[in-house]
């Protein structure tokens, strides 16, 4: 009993980091050890309106509640691009008044803790690579199929963000040059075929309802998911040729119906991609759910400040 107690005390007094996932409705925080053990987690509502000043204040209060003297750094995922240095939130989708916000500077001033930022999809990819479905792979990509389609690229175990931090927008590659207009300025991007909004536009139904109908054997729903899988597979084929990942991890709400679209997605990949470019490729469902961003933000802080 004494030994277990001493071990617990040692673990809790070892350096820790906070991983924070900033969303439009909630801010999730987790206090992590180096091995990925989450010692404490906390969710607080995102202030409304979510101005930068109000959000920083809310995060600072939450850090106090979730922190301790062992916490040495903060990693934070934002719903939009960050600069290459991980200091500035360039834009934050669904948050009011965000443009080139020096979020890391502000949080460091409020908390006294070194802080690094990344796009939330990049954080989700890091989270899955560290503790989730991608933990066995050094080279993988993540796509989050949600309201939009986010992406993350892990190469040789490291997050790849490209020139000025803007890389990894995997959902914005072109699938059909004459397809629907995309908020990015592209037309017919992958996002316009496989996001939640695209599913609503194409079927008039929510993905959850289509999943329920498919489970019940509804032929129209099953045919939709097969068509959806072909579109996804065609988009993934382009990414595979460029990146030759060992694994593709699919997250986001739509992944709940993966059993209905993975077979046709994989068949499309096999049809379009040379065997040499897809050798041993695995298509997997993400494992961490809505905790992935928080976990990946913590990993970001470990890599930047403590490793």
JSON list of N, CA and C in Angstrom, two decimals, residues 224-263:
[
{"chain": "A", "resi": 224, "resn": "UNK", "atom": "N", "xyz": [-26.57, 4.76, -50.81]},
{"chain": "A", "resi": 224, "resn": "UNK", "atom": "CA", "xyz": [-25.94, 6.06, -50.59]},
{"chain": "A", "resi": 224, "resn": "UNK", "atom": "C", "xyz": [-24.54, 5.88, -50.00]},
{"chain": "A", "resi": 225, "resn": "UNK", "atom": "N", "xyz": [-24.42, 5.05, -48.95]},
{"chain": "A", "resi": 225, "resn": "UNK", "atom": "CA", "xyz": [-23.12, 4.89, -48.31]},
{"chain": "A", "resi": 225, "resn": "UNK", "atom": "C", "xyz": [-22.10, 4.26, -49.26]},
{"chain": "A", "resi": 226, "resn": "UNK", "atom": "N", "xyz": [-22.55, 3.39, -50.15]},
{"chain": "A", "resi": 226, "resn": "UNK", "atom": "CA", "xyz": [-21.63, 2.82, -51.14]},
{"chain": "A", "resi": 226, "resn": "UNK", "atom": "C", "xyz": [-21.11, 3.92, -52.07]},
{"chain": "A", "resi": 227, "resn": "UNK", "atom": "N", "xyz": [-22.02, 4.78, -52.53]},
{"chain": "A", "resi": 227, "resn": "UNK", "atom": "CA", "xyz": [-21.62, 5.90, -53.38]},
{"chain": "A", "resi": 227, "resn": "UNK", "atom": "C", "xyz": [-20.69, 6.86, -52.62]},
{"chain": "A", "resi": 228, "resn": "UNK", "atom": "N", "xyz": [-21.01, 7.11, -51.35]},
{"chain": "A", "resi": 228, "resn": "UNK", "atom": "CA", "xyz": [-20.19, 7.96, -50.50]},
{"chain": "A", "resi": 228, "resn": "UNK", "atom": "C", "xyz": [-18.78, 7.37, -50.39]},
{"chain": "A", "resi": 229, "resn": "UNK", "atom": "N", "xyz": [-18.68, 6.07, -50.18]},
{"chain": "A", "resi": 229, "resn": "UNK", "atom": "CA", "xyz": [-17.38, 5.41, -50.07]},
{"chain": "A", "resi": 229, "resn": "UNK", "atom": "C", "xyz": [-16.55, 5.54, -51.34]},
{"chain": "A", "resi": 230, "resn": "UNK", "atom": "N", "xyz": [-17.22, 5.48, -52.50]},
{"chain": "A", "resi": 230, "resn": "UNK", "atom": "CA", "xyz": [-16.49, 5.64, -53.76]},
{"chain": "A", "resi": 230, "resn": "UNK", "atom": "C", "xyz": [-15.90, 7.05, -53.87]},
{"chain": "A", "resi": 231, "resn": "UNK", "atom": "N", "xyz": [-16.70, 8.05, -53.50]},
{"chain": "A", "resi": 231, "resn": "UNK", "atom": "CA", "xyz": [-16.19, 9.43, -53.53]},
{"chain": "A", "resi": 231, "resn": "UNK", "atom": "C", "xyz": [-15.01, 9.60, -52.57]},
{"chain": "A", "resi": 232, "resn": "UNK", "atom": "N", "xyz": [-15.17, 9.08, -51.37]},
{"chain": "A", "resi": 232, "resn": "UNK", "atom": "CA", "xyz": [-14.09, 9.19, -50.39]},
{"chain": "A", "resi": 232, "resn": "UNK", "atom": "C", "xyz": [-12.84, 8.47, -50.89]},
{"chain": "A", "resi": 233, "resn": "UNK", "atom": "N", "xyz": [-13.02, 7.27, -51.41]},
{"chain": "A", "resi": 233, "resn": "UNK", "atom": "CA", "xyz": [-11.88, 6.50, -51.91]},
{"chain": "A", "resi": 233, "resn": "UNK", "atom": "C", "xyz": [-11.15, 7.20, -53.04]},
{"chain": "A", "resi": 234, "resn": "UNK", "atom": "N", "xyz": [-11.91, 7.86, -53.94]},
{"chain": "A", "resi": 234, "resn": "UNK", "atom": "CA", "xyz": [-11.30, 8.59, -55.05]},
{"chain": "A", "resi": 234, "resn": "UNK", "atom": "C", "xyz": [-10.45, 9.75, -54.52]},
{"chain": "A", "resi": 235, "resn": "UNK", "atom": "N", "xyz": [-10.96, 10.46, -53.51]},
{"chain": "A", "resi": 235, "resn": "UNK", "atom": "CA", "xyz": [-10.19, 11.54, -52.91]},
{"chain": "A", "resi": 235, "resn": "UNK", "atom": "C", "xyz": [-8.95, 11.02, -52.20]},
{"chain": "A", "resi": 236, "resn": "UNK", "atom": "N", "xyz": [-9.11, 9.94, -51.47]},
{"chain": "A", "resi": 236, "resn": "UNK", "atom": "CA", "xyz": [-7.98, 9.36, -50.75]},
{"chain": "A", "resi": 236, "resn": "UNK", "atom": "C", "xyz": [-6.90, 8.86, -51.71]},
{"chain": "A", "resi": 237, "resn": "UNK", "atom": "N", "xyz": [-7.30, 8.41, -52.89]},
{"chain": "A", "resi": 237, "resn": "UNK", "atom": "CA", "xyz": [-6.32, 7.91, -53.87]},
{"chain": "A", "resi": 237, "resn": "UNK", "atom": "C", "xyz": [-5.28, 8.98, -54.18]},
{"chain": "A", "resi": 238, "resn": "UNK", "atom": "N", "xyz": [-5.74, 10.23, -54.36]},
{"chain": "A", "resi": 238, "resn": "UNK", "atom": "CA", "xyz": [-4.80, 11.32, -54.65]},
{"chain": "A", "resi": 238, "resn": "UNK", "atom": "C", "xyz": [-3.83, 11.53, -53.49]},
{"chain": "A", "resi": 239, "resn": "UNK", "atom": "N", "xyz": [-4.37, 11.47, -52.28]},
{"chain": "A", "resi": 239, "resn": "UNK", "atom": "CA", "xyz": [-3.53, 11.68, -51.10]},
{"chain": "A", "resi": 239, "resn": "UNK", "atom": "C", "xyz": [-2.52, 10.54, -50.94]},
{"chain": "A", "resi": 240, "resn": "UNK", "atom": "N", "xyz": [-2.94, 9.33, -51.25]},
{"chain": "A", "resi": 240, "resn": "UNK", "atom": "CA", "xyz": [-2.05, 8.17, -51.12]},
{"chain": "A", "resi": 240, "resn": "UNK", "atom": "C", "xyz": [-0.87, 8.29, -52.10]},
{"chain": "A", "resi": 241, "resn": "UNK", "atom": "N", "xyz": [-1.16, 8.70, -53.32]},
{"chain": "A", "resi": 241, "resn": "UNK", "atom": "CA", "xyz": [-0.07, 8.85, -54.29]},
{"chain": "A", "resi": 241, "resn": "UNK", "atom": "C", "xyz": [0.97, 9.87, -53.84]},
{"chain": "A", "resi": 242, "resn": "UNK", "atom": "N", "xyz": [0.53, 10.92, -53.16]},
{"chain": "A", "resi": 242, "resn": "UNK", "atom": "CA", "xyz": [1.46, 11.97, -52.71]},
{"chain": "A", "resi": 242, "resn": "UNK", "atom": "C", "xyz": [2.21, 11.55, -51.45]},
{"chain": "A", "resi": 243, "resn": "UNK", "atom": "N", "xyz": [1.51, 10.91, -50.51]},
{"chain": "A", "resi": 243, "resn": "UNK", "atom": "CA", "xyz": [2.05, 10.71, -49.16]},
{"chain": "A", "resi": 243, "resn": "UNK", "atom": "C", "xyz": [2.38, 9.26, -48.81]},
{"chain": "A", "resi": 244, "resn": "UNK", "atom": "N", "xyz": [1.88, 8.30, -49.56]},
{"chain": "A", "resi": 244, "resn": "UNK", "atom": "CA", "xyz": [2.04, 6.86, -49.28]},
{"chain": "A", "resi": 244, "resn": "UNK", "atom": "C", "xyz": [2.03, 6.55, -47.77]},
{"chain": "A", "resi": 245, "resn": "UNK", "atom": "N", "xyz": [0.93, 6.87, -47.10]},
{"chain": "A", "resi": 245, "resn": "UNK", "atom": "CA", "xyz": [0.87, 6.60, -45.66]},
{"chain": "A", "resi": 245, "resn": "UNK", "atom": "C", "xyz": [0.74, 5.10, -45.38]},
{"chain": "A", "resi": 246, "resn": "UNK", "atom": "N", "xyz": [1.13, 4.73, -44.17]},
{"chain": "A", "resi": 246, "resn": "UNK", "atom": "CA", "xyz": [0.89, 3.36, -43.72]},
{"chain": "A", "resi": 246, "resn": "UNK", "atom": "C", "xyz": [-0.57, 3.17, -43.32]},
{"chain": "A", "resi": 247, "resn": "UNK", "atom": "N", "xyz": [-1.18, 4.24, -42.83]},
{"chain": "A", "resi": 247, "resn": "UNK", "atom": "CA", "xyz": [-2.56, 4.16, -42.37]},
{"chain": "A", "resi": 247, "resn": "UNK", "atom": "C", "xyz": [-3.29, 5.47, -42.66]},
{"chain": "A", "resi": 248, "resn": "UNK", "atom": "N", "xyz": [-4.57, 5.34, -42.95]},
{"chain": "A", "resi": 248, "resn": "UNK", "atom": "CA", "xyz": [-5.48, 6.48, -43.05]},
{"chain": "A", "resi": 248, "resn": "UNK", "atom": "C", "xyz": [-6.51, 6.31, -41.92]},
{"chain": "A", "resi": 249, "resn": "UNK", "atom": "N", "xyz": [-6.56, 7.30, -41.06]},
{"chain": "A", "resi": 249, "resn": "UNK", "atom": "CA", "xyz": [-7.48, 7.27, -39.93]},
{"chain": "A", "resi": 249, "resn": "UNK", "atom": "C", "xyz": [-8.66, 8.18, -40.25]},
{"chain": "A", "resi": 250, "resn": "UNK", "atom": "N", "xyz": [-9.86, 7.68, -40.09]},
{"chain": "A", "resi": 250, "resn": "UNK", "atom": "CA", "xyz": [-11.06, 8.46, -40.38]},
{"chain": "A", "resi": 250, "resn": "UNK", "atom": "C", "xyz": [-11.80, 8.74, -39.08]},
{"chain": "A", "resi": 251, "resn": "UNK", "atom": "N", "xyz": [-11.93, 10.04, -38.75]},
{"chain": "A", "resi": 251, "resn": "UNK", "atom": "CA", "xyz": [-12.64, 10.45, -37.55]},
{"chain": "A", "resi": 251, "resn": "UNK", "atom": "C", "xyz": [-13.80, 11.36, -37.90]},
{"chain": "A", "resi": 252, "resn": "UNK", "atom": "N", "xyz": [-14.33, 12.06, -36.90]},
{"chain": "A", "resi": 252, "resn": "UNK", "atom": "CA", "xyz": [-15.49, 12.91, -37.11]},
{"chain": "A", "resi": 252, "resn": "UNK", "atom": "C", "xyz": [-16.78, 12.11, -37.00]},
{"chain": "A", "resi": 253, "resn": "UNK", "atom": "N", "xyz": [-17.89, 12.82, -36.92]},
{"chain": "A", "resi": 253, "resn": "UNK", "atom": "CA", "xyz": [-19.19, 12.17, -36.68]},
{"chain": "A", "resi": 253, "resn": "UNK", "atom": "C", "xyz": [-19.58, 11.15, -37.72]},
{"chain": "A", "resi": 254, "resn": "UNK", "atom": "N", "xyz": [-19.21, 11.40, -39.00]},
{"chain": "A", "resi": 254, "resn": "UNK", "atom": "CA", "xyz": [-19.62, 10.49, -40.08]},
{"chain": "A", "resi": 254, "resn": "UNK", "atom": "C", "xyz": [-18.95, 9.12, -39.93]},
{"chain": "A", "resi": 255, "resn": "UNK", "atom": "N", "xyz": [-17.82, 9.06, -39.23]},
{"chain": "A", "resi": 255, "resn": "UNK", "atom": "CA", "xyz": [-17.09, 7.79, -39.10]},
{"chain": "A", "resi": 255, "resn": "UNK", "atom": "C", "xyz": [-17.91, 6.74, -38.35]},
{"chain": "A", "resi": 256, "resn": "UNK", "atom": "N", "xyz": [-18.98, 7.16, -37.66]},
{"chain": "A", "resi": 256, "resn": "UNK", "atom": "CA", "xyz": [-19.85, 6.19, -36.98]},
{"chain": "A", "resi": 256, "resn": "UNK", "atom": "C", "xyz": [-20.49, 5.21, -37.96]},
{"chain": "A", "resi": 257, "resn": "UNK", "atom": "N", "xyz": [-20.56, 5.59, -39.23]},
{"chain": "A", "resi": 257, "resn": "UNK", "atom": "CA", "xyz": [-21.14, 4.70, -40.25]},
{"chain": "A", "resi": 257, "resn": "UNK", "atom": "C", "xyz": [-20.07, 4.06, -41.14]},
{"chain": "A", "resi": 258, "resn": "UNK", "atom": "N", "xyz": [-18.83, 4.03, -40.65]},
{"chain": "A", "resi": 258, "resn": "UNK", "atom": "CA", "xyz": [-17.71, 3.53, -41.46]},
{"chain": "A", "resi": 258, "resn": "UNK", "atom": "C", "xyz": [-17.96, 2.13, -42.02]},
{"chain": "A", "resi": 259, "resn": "UNK", "atom": "N", "xyz": [-18.65, 1.29, -41.25]},
{"chain": "A", "resi": 259, "resn": "UNK", "atom": "CA", "xyz": [-18.86, -0.10, -41.71]},
{"chain": "A", "resi": 259, "resn": "UNK", "atom": "C", "xyz": [-19.60, -0.14, -43.05]},
{"chain": "A", "resi": 260, "resn": "UNK", "atom": "N", "xyz": [-20.36, 0.93, -43.36]},
{"chain": "A", "resi": 260, "resn": "UNK", "atom": "CA", "xyz": [-21.15, 0.94, -44.60]},
{"chain": "A", "resi": 260, "resn": "UNK", "atom": "C", "xyz": [-20.41, 1.57, -45.77]},
{"chain": "A", "resi": 261, "resn": "UNK", "atom": "N", "xyz": [-19.35, 2.36, -45.50]},
{"chain": "A", "resi": 261, "resn": "UNK", "atom": "CA", "xyz": [-18.64, 2.98, -46.63]},
{"chain": "A", "resi": 261, "resn": "UNK", "atom": "C", "xyz": [-17.17, 2.58, -46.74]},
{"chain": "A", "resi": 262, "resn": "UNK", "atom": "N", "xyz": [-16.59, 1.98, -45.72]},
{"chain": "A", "resi": 262, "resn": "UNK", "atom": "CA", "xyz": [-15.19, 1.56, -45.83]},
{"chain": "A", "resi": 262, "resn": "UNK", "atom": "C", "xyz": [-14.97, 0.53, -46.95]},
{"chain": "A", "resi": 263, "resn": "UNK", "atom": "N", "xyz": [-15.85, -0.48, -47.11]},
{"chain": "A", "resi": 263, "resn": "UNK", "atom": "CA", "xyz": [-15.58, -1.47, -48.17]},
{"chain": "A", "resi": 263, "resn": "UNK", "atom": "C", "xyz": [-15.47, -0.84, -49.56]}
]
